[in-house]
XYZ file of C-alpha atoms in Angstrom:
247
model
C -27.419 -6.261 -13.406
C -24.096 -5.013 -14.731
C -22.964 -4.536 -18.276
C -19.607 -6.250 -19.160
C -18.259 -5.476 -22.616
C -15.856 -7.691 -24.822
C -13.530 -9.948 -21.866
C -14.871 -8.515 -19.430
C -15.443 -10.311 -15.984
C -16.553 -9.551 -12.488
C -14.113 -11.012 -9.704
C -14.718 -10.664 -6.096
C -12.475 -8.621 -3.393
C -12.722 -11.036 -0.923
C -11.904 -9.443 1.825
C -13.958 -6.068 1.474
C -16.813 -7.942 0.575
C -16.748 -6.108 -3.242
C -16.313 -6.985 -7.268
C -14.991 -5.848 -9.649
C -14.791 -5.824 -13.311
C -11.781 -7.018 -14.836
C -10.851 -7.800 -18.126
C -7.139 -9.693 -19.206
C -6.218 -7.718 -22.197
C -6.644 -4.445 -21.114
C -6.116 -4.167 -16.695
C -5.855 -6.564 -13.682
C -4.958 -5.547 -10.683
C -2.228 -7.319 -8.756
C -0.841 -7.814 -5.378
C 0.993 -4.227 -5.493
C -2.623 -2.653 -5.261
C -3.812 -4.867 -2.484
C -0.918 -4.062 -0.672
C -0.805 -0.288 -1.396
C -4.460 0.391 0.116
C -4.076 -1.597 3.295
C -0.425 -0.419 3.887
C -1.603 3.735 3.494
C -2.827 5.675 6.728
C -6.591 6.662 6.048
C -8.758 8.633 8.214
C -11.530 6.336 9.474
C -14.724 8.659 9.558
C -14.405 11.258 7.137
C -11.374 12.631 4.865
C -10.803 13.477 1.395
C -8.357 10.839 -0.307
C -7.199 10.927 -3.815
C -5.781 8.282 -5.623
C -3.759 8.753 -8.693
C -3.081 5.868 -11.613
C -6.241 4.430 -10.836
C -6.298 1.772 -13.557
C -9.769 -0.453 -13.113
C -10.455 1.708 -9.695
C -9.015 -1.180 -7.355
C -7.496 1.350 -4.920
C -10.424 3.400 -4.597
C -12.858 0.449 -4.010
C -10.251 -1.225 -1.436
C -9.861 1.965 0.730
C -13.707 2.140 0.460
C -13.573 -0.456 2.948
C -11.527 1.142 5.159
C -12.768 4.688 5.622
C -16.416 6.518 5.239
C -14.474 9.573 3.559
C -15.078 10.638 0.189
C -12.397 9.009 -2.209
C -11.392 10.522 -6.213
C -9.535 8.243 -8.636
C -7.885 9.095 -11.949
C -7.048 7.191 -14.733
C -6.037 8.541 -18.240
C -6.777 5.866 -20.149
C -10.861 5.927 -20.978
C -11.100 2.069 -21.567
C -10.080 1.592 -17.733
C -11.686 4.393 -16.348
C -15.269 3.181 -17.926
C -14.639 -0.263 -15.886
C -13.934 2.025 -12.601
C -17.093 4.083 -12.861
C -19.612 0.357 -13.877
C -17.729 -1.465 -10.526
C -18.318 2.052 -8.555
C -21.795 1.728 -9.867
C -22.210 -1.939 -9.293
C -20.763 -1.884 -5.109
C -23.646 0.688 -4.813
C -20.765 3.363 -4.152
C -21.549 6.383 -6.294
C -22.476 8.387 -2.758
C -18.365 8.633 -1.860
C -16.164 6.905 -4.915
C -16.048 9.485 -7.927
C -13.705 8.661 -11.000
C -12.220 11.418 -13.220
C -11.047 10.651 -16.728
C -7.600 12.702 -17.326
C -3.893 13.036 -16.898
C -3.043 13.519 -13.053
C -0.519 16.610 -13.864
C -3.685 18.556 -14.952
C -5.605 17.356 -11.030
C -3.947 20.446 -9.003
C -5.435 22.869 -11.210
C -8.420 20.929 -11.654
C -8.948 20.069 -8.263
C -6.942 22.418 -6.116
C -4.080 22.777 -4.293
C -3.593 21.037 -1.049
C -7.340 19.864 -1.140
C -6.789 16.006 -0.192
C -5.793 14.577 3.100
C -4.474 11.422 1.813
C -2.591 10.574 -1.716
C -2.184 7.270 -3.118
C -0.363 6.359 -6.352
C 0.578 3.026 -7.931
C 2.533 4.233 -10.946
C 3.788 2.858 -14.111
C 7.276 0.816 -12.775
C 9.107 0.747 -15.727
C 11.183 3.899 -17.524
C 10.273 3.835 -21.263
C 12.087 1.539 -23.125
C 13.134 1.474 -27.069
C 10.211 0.904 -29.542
C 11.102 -2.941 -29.684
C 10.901 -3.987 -26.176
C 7.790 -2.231 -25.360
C 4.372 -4.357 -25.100
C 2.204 -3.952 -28.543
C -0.630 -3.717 -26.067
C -1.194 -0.123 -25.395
C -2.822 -0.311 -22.679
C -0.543 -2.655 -20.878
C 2.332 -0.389 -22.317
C 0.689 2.800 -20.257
C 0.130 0.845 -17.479
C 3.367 -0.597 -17.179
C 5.793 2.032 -18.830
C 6.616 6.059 -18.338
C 4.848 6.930 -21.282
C 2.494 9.030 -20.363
C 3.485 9.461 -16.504
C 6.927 9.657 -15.262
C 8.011 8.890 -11.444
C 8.485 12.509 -10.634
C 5.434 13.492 -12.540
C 3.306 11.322 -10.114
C 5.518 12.437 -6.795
C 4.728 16.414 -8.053
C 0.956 15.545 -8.685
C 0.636 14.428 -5.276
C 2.699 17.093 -3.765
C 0.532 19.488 -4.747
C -2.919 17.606 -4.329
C -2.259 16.594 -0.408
C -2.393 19.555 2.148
C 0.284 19.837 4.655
C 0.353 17.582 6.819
C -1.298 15.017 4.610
C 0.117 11.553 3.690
C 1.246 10.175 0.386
C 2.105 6.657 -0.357
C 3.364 5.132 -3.599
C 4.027 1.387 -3.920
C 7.217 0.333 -6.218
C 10.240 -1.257 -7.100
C 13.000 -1.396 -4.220
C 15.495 -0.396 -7.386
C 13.705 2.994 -7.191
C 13.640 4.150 -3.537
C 16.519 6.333 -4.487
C 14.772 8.354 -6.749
C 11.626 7.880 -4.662
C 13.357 10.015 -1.703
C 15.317 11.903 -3.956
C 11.729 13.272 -5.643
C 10.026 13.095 -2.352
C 12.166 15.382 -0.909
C 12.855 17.974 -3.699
C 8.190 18.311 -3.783
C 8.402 18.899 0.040
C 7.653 15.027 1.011
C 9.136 13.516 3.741
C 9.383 10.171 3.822
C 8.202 8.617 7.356
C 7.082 4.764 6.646
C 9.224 2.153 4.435
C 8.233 -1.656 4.346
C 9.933 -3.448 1.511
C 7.585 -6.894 0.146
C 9.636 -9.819 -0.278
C 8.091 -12.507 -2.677
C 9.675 -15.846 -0.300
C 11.772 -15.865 2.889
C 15.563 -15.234 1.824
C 14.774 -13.778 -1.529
C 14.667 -10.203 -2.626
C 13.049 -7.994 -1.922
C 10.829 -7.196 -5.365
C 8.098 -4.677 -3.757
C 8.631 -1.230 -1.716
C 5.618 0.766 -0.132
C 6.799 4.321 1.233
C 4.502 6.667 3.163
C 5.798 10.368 3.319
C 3.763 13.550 5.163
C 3.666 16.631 3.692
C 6.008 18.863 5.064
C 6.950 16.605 7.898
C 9.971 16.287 9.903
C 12.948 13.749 9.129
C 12.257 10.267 10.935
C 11.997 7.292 9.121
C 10.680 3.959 10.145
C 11.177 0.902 8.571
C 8.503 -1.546 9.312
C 8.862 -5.543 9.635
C 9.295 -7.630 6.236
C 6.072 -8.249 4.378
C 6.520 -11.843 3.238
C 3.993 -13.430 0.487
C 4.387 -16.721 -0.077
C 5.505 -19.898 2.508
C 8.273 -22.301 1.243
C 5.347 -24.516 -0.109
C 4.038 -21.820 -2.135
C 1.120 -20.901 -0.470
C 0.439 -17.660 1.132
C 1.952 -16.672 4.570
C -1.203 -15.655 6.765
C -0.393 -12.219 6.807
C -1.019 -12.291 3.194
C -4.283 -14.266 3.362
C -5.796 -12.133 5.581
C -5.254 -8.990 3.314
C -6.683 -11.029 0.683
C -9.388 -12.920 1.963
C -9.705 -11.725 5.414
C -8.482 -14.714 6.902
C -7.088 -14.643 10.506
């Protein structure tokens, strides 16, 4: 049994074989998340991995899936960390998933320094806006907006979270990757992976995923375009099997 409050629901993750709860006026996760945990590295047996903006807990219970190490989320806002910890709870994953309530500039101290092998961050996209344009729904607002979190807030946190040597991948907007680079750089990040998302063959490109080691030397790869839907608006295999696990 699970307990789902207000408009609450419980969707499936098709492809890991998972649900989780979701509700449409507070969180839902969206492509960018999917995308995020399948495109990071993750150590396959064991590993500490660490993943900031956590919203509902979507990342955590996607890399789940993929490795048997021991996986943290944050999320600042309590009404979407509560939904984490019940889904944790209801996919029987207490044992490695653990969810901490709080602002992810406090996690180095909290945490430690360099404790986590692997950082992953899906961050607010948007700089703050004026007081007009900015959704009435404050917890779309957070999610959505720098209010709480700037870009080089969440580049910092995970800076000093992953050890050296350790990966950190954010997933954005393409009209960041400047300032992605720029704030990689200046915490000691070095980018190494780059695979920009395009919504439909000869659009563009409206998604960025970048993977940067701590530390690491200067060589950057840019993968093959990710494309998500077909011209008849249906989605490309690639994108079927990270959702459903279609081949």
């Amino acid at each position: 049994m699970i307990n789902l409050k207000d408009d609450e629901r419980l969707d499936y993750l098709l492809a890991e074989n998972l649900r989780i709860i979701q509700s449409p006026s507070v969180f839902a996760f969206s492509l960018d998340a999917v995308l995020l945990a399948r495109f990071v590295y993750v150590p396959i047996q064991k590993g500490n991995l660490i993943d900031l903006c956590s919203g509902n807990g979507v990342i955590p219970l996607f890399l789940s899936a993929r490795t048997k190490g021991k996986i943290t989320g944050v999320e600042i806002q309590e009404r979407l960390y509560d939904m984490a910890v019940r889904s944790i709870e209801y996919n029987g994953l207490e044992n490695r998933l653990e969810m901490i309530l709080g602002d992810i500039k406090d996690m180095p101290k909290k945490l430690g320094y360099g404790k986590f092998d692997v950082v992953t961050c899906n961050p607010p996209y948007f700089t703050t806006p004026s007081k007009g344009e900015i959704n009435p729904n404050e917890h779309l607002a957070i999610a959505r907006h720098e209010i709480l979190c700037t870009l080089e807030d969440a580049i910092k946190a995970s800076s000093d979270l992953v050890r050296q040597g350790g990966k950190v991948a954010f997933v954005h907007r393409p009209g960041r990757l400047l300032d992605i680079v720029t704030f990689m750089r200046q915490y000691r990040l070095e980018p190494k992976r780059i695979q920009f998302v395009y919504p439909k063959m000869g659009k563009e490109a409206n998604t960025i995923l970048v993977e940067a080691i701590k530390d690491g030397s200067p060589d950057l790869k840019i993968l093959p375009p990710l494309i998500v839907y077909q011209d008849n608006d249906e989605y490309t295999p690639e994108i079927r099997e990270i959702l459903y696990g279609e081949k």
